[in-house]
XYZ file of N, CA and C in Angstrom:
369
model
N -11.596 2.831 14.984
C -11.287 3.518 16.194
C -11.410 5.029 16.059
N -10.739 5.584 15.044
C -10.760 7.039 14.861
C -12.171 7.514 14.506
N -12.861 6.758 13.662
C -14.211 7.163 13.245
C -15.178 7.151 14.425
N -15.055 6.137 15.278
C -15.925 6.071 16.466
C -15.637 7.259 17.379
N -14.352 7.519 17.599
C -13.942 8.623 18.463
C -14.496 9.953 17.953
N -14.376 10.202 16.650
C -14.831 11.485 16.112
C -16.339 11.549 15.946
N -16.998 10.404 15.792
C -18.464 10.428 15.791
C -18.950 10.877 17.159
N -18.321 10.361 18.203
C -18.691 10.761 19.569
C -18.271 12.199 19.864
N -17.056 12.564 19.489
C -16.514 13.879 19.819
C -17.154 14.998 19.009
N -17.272 14.799 17.713
C -17.766 15.867 16.835
C -19.238 15.653 16.481
N -19.588 14.444 16.073
C -20.950 14.169 15.613
C -22.018 14.467 16.645
N -21.735 14.169 17.885
C -22.716 14.439 18.947
C -22.764 15.910 19.347
N -21.820 16.689 18.873
C -21.770 18.127 19.207
C -22.127 19.016 18.014
N -22.662 18.426 16.956
C -22.971 19.212 15.753
C -23.960 20.346 16.012
N -24.912 20.119 16.893
C -25.937 21.136 17.147
C -25.496 22.193 18.156
N -24.396 21.940 18.871
C -23.955 22.927 19.864
C -22.580 23.499 19.493
N -21.524 22.766 19.749
C -20.167 23.282 19.537
C -19.887 23.604 18.076
N -20.350 22.751 17.163
C -20.058 22.912 15.734
C -21.268 23.440 14.965
N -22.125 24.201 15.623
C -23.356 24.692 14.988
C -23.075 25.649 13.828
N -21.952 26.329 13.835
C -21.619 27.262 12.758
C -21.251 26.526 11.464
N -20.875 25.264 11.587
C -20.484 24.466 10.425
C -21.703 23.683 9.955
N -22.256 24.074 8.832
C -23.521 23.478 8.398
C -23.393 22.058 7.866
N -22.181 21.594 7.545
C -21.992 20.236 7.027
C -21.551 19.241 8.095
N -21.604 19.632 9.340
C -21.149 18.771 10.433
C -21.860 17.423 10.416
N -23.168 17.423 10.290
C -23.950 16.172 10.287
C -23.564 15.285 9.103
N -23.313 15.895 7.949
C -23.001 15.089 6.766
C -21.580 14.524 6.813
N -20.700 15.107 7.632
C -19.338 14.587 7.767
C -19.182 13.644 8.958
N -19.818 13.967 10.084
C -19.612 13.189 11.312
C -20.904 12.775 12.000
N -22.049 12.879 11.330
C -23.336 12.605 11.958
C -23.574 11.158 12.334
N -22.957 10.232 11.626
C -23.103 8.808 11.933
C -21.738 8.138 11.777
N -21.668 6.919 12.248
C -20.401 6.189 12.143
C -20.019 5.987 10.686
N -20.967 5.657 9.851
C -20.695 5.452 8.433
C -20.178 6.735 7.782
N -20.797 7.857 8.109
C -20.341 9.140 7.554
C -18.948 9.502 8.071
N -18.682 9.210 9.339
C -17.350 9.478 9.888
C -16.296 8.599 9.213
N -16.653 7.341 8.943
C -15.710 6.455 8.253
C -15.416 6.979 6.853
N -16.439 7.450 6.156
C -16.230 8.015 4.829
C -15.399 9.293 4.905
N -15.645 10.101 5.929
C -14.850 11.321 6.121
C -13.380 10.967 6.337
N -13.126 9.932 7.117
C -11.735 9.531 7.344
C -11.103 8.933 6.095
N -11.902 8.294 5.262
C -11.381 7.848 3.962
C -10.954 9.057 3.146
N -11.782 10.093 3.135
C -11.443 11.321 2.422
C -10.194 11.967 3.011
N -10.087 11.980 4.334
C -8.902 12.567 4.982
C -7.659 11.756 4.623
N -7.806 10.424 4.531
C -6.680 9.573 4.162
C -6.175 9.908 2.761
N -7.094 10.313 1.873
C -6.686 10.703 0.525
C -6.314 12.182 0.460
N -6.178 12.790 1.620
C -5.773 14.188 1.811
C -6.791 15.192 1.267
N -8.061 14.807 1.252
C -9.148 15.756 1.015
C -9.532 16.264 2.401
N -9.107 17.450 2.734
C -9.209 17.938 4.111
C -10.469 18.765 4.370
N -11.552 18.519 3.609
C -12.801 19.260 3.814
C -13.409 19.014 5.180
N -13.253 17.815 5.711
C -13.794 17.498 7.029
C -12.801 17.708 8.145
N -11.604 18.146 7.811
C -10.526 18.328 8.783
C -10.486 19.765 9.311
N -10.483 20.704 8.399
C -10.281 22.115 8.749
C -11.330 22.684 9.706
N -12.634 22.503 9.467
C -13.630 23.082 10.391
C -13.540 22.504 11.806
N -13.209 21.213 11.903
C -13.103 20.583 13.225
C -11.907 21.162 13.976
N -10.766 21.269 13.298
C -9.555 21.779 13.949
C -9.680 23.265 14.253
N -10.369 24.003 13.399
C -10.569 25.438 13.649
C -11.400 25.648 14.910
N -12.426 24.834 15.093
C -13.292 24.955 16.267
C -12.622 24.413 17.520
N -11.945 23.281 17.404
C -11.289 22.654 18.555
C -9.874 22.231 18.148
N -8.873 23.090 18.369
C -7.505 22.810 17.916
C -6.898 21.520 18.482
N -7.377 21.035 19.614
C -6.824 19.791 20.168
C -7.141 18.565 19.323
N -8.146 18.679 18.452
C -8.480 17.546 17.586
C -7.462 17.355 16.462
N -6.572 18.325 16.297
C -5.549 18.198 15.255
C -4.622 17.019 15.540
N -4.303 16.774 16.786
C -3.373 15.691 17.128
C -3.883 14.321 16.677
N -5.101 13.892 17.084
C -5.543 12.579 16.604
C -5.744 12.527 15.089
N -6.145 13.646 14.489
C -6.298 13.657 13.038
C -4.953 13.508 12.335
N -3.931 14.174 12.841
C -2.593 14.036 12.253
C -2.030 12.636 12.481
N -2.293 12.066 13.638
C -1.866 10.685 13.898
C -2.542 9.748 12.897
N -3.838 9.949 12.653
C -4.542 9.127 11.669
C -3.915 9.254 10.289
N -3.628 10.483 9.865
C -3.027 10.697 8.542
C -1.686 9.979 8.453
N -0.874 10.072 9.496
C 0.439 9.408 9.473
C 0.298 7.896 9.449
N -0.576 7.347 10.283
C -0.754 5.892 10.342
C -1.331 5.374 9.028
N -2.329 6.058 8.495
C -2.945 5.628 7.236
C -1.951 5.719 6.082
N -1.175 6.793 6.038
C -0.181 6.939 4.979
C 0.891 5.863 5.072
N 1.342 5.594 6.280
C 2.354 4.558 6.474
C 1.806 3.186 6.075
N 0.587 2.900 6.457
C -0.028 1.626 6.077
C -0.177 1.489 4.573
N -0.616 2.549 3.924
C -0.782 2.529 2.480
C 0.563 2.362 1.775
N 1.583 3.062 2.265
C 2.921 2.920 1.679
C 3.453 1.503 1.870
N 3.190 0.886 3.018
C 3.626 -0.486 3.251
C 2.969 -1.455 2.283
N 1.694 -1.263 2.020
C 0.994 -2.132 1.070
C 1.591 -1.980 -0.327
N 1.779 -0.756 -0.763
C 2.354 -0.514 -2.090
C 3.761 -1.095 -2.170
N 4.568 -0.868 -1.130
C 5.929 -1.386 -1.132
C 5.936 -2.909 -1.144
N 5.010 -3.527 -0.419
C 4.914 -4.984 -0.412
C 4.609 -5.544 -1.790
N 3.711 -4.896 -2.509
C 3.378 -5.335 -3.868
C 4.584 -5.198 -4.785
N 5.292 -4.082 -4.679
C 6.480 -3.861 -5.515
C 7.547 -4.912 -5.217
N 7.832 -5.155 -3.938
C 8.855 -6.136 -3.562
C 8.458 -7.532 -4.040
N 7.189 -7.878 -3.907
C 6.723 -9.203 -4.355
C 6.924 -9.369 -5.854
N 6.611 -8.343 -6.623
C 6.794 -8.412 -8.082
C 8.270 -8.517 -8.447
N 9.136 -7.797 -7.745
C 10.579 -7.871 -8.014
C 11.103 -9.263 -7.687
N 10.681 -9.829 -6.551
C 11.115 -11.174 -6.191
C 10.615 -12.208 -7.193
N 9.397 -12.049 -7.657
C 8.842 -12.950 -8.662
C 9.649 -12.881 -9.957
N 10.011 -11.666 -10.380
C 10.815 -11.495 -11.589
C 12.210 -12.101 -11.401
N 12.783 -11.935 -10.202
C 14.111 -12.499 -9.934
C 14.064 -14.024 -9.964
N 13.016 -14.618 -9.382
C 12.859 -16.083 -9.413
C 12.727 -16.573 -10.844
N 11.924 -15.885 -11.625
C 11.716 -16.254 -13.020
C 13.029 -16.154 -13.796
N 13.774 -15.101 -13.528
C 15.061 -14.905 -14.195
C 16.057 -15.992 -13.786
N 16.070 -16.374 -12.520
C 16.982 -17.409 -12.040
C 16.649 -18.752 -12.687
N 15.370 -19.066 -12.827
C 14.964 -20.314 -13.474
C 15.378 -20.315 -14.940
N 15.196 -19.202 -15.606
C 15.574 -19.074 -17.003
C 17.090 -19.236 -17.164
N 17.839 -18.620 -16.264
C 19.301 -18.718 -16.297
C 19.751 -20.155 -16.042
N 19.093 -20.846 -15.124
C 19.441 -22.243 -14.828
C 19.170 -23.125 -16.039
N 18.081 -22.910 -16.751
C 17.786 -23.687 -17.962
C 18.826 -23.427 -19.040
N 19.214 -22.167 -19.192
C 20.240 -21.835 -20.180
C 21.564 -22.508 -19.837
N 21.928 -22.511 -18.562
C 23.172 -23.163 -18.123
C 23.105 -24.665 -18.393
N 21.952 -25.265 -18.103
C 21.772 -26.698 -18.314
C 21.890 -27.044 -19.795
N 21.274 -26.235 -20.655
C 21.359 -26.457 -22.100
C 22.789 -26.290 -22.592
N 23.477 -25.291 -22.089
C 24.880 -25.066 -22.470
C 25.739 -26.250 -22.040
N 25.511 -26.750 -20.848
C 26.262 -27.902 -20.337
C 25.989 -29.151 -21.193
N 24.737 -29.349 -21.581
C 24.378 -30.494 -22.419
C 25.062 -30.418 -23.782
N 25.062 -29.217 -24.394
C 25.718 -29.032 -25.694
C 27.225 -29.254 -25.594
N 27.839 -28.776 -24.520
C 29.280 -28.970 -24.318
C 29.619 -30.453 -24.155
N 28.757 -31.182 -23.430
C 28.982 -32.624 -23.253
C 28.866 -33.356 -24.583
N 27.890 -32.967 -25.404
C 27.745 -33.588 -26.729
C 28.971 -33.303 -27.584
N 29.426 -32.058 -27.559
C 30.601 -31.667 -28.336
C 31.835 -32.422 -27.873
N 32.013 -32.527 -26.567
C 33.165 -33.277 -26.036
C 33.074 -34.755 -26.411
N 31.851 -35.303 -26.380
C 31.662 -36.702 -26.789
C 32.062 -36.912 -28.238
N 31.658 -35.995 -29.115
C 32.027 -36.092 -30.526
C 33.539 -35.949 -30.699
N 34.172 -35.016 -29.977
C 35.635 -34.834 -30.054
C 36.362 -36.087 -29.601
N 35.899 -36.719 -28.533
C 36.558 -37.941 -28.051
C 36.403 -39.085 -29.068
N 35.233 -39.158 -29.721
C 35.055 -40.195 -30.740
C 35.981 -39.992 -31.911
N 36.130 -38.706 -32.327
C 37.048 -38.392 -33.460
C 38.500 -38.624 -33.071
N 38.826 -38.299 -31.818
C 40.215 -38.441 -31.375
C 40.583 -39.899 -31.096
N 39.601 -40.701 -30.822
C 39.848 -42.099 -30.515
C 40.123 -42.853 -31.820
N 41.358 -43.191 -32.064
C 41.766 -43.861 -33.306
C 41.338 -45.321 -33.313
N 41.224 -45.931 -32.139
C 40.901 -47.362 -32.044
C 39.409 -47.633 -32.301
N 38.602 -46.617 -32.080
C 37.170 -46.787 -32.307
C 36.470 -47.117 -31.104
């Protein structure tokens, strides 16, 4: 969405409105180049951001919205991976704890069985 919008807004105006910026075509000349530019903006490489906003300050709003949405999405993905790994470790730990409890219970039952046999005088 953002790349299409800026290809139309900036890319089609490279020869007129943005003529002073010699890299306009390489940043916004095609949809593919605009998508790559937005990837760079998402990683906070603002080489394709500053000349556009300097020439047309109203473009700052959609660019800032893109940065916020992309950052939030990226943080959600990272947080999801972290939470999944923590839950996996907790499940693994719970299974390990359950096995230890089961083994402890089995040993206690064996010990109690031996004590009852020793305590039983009749046999």
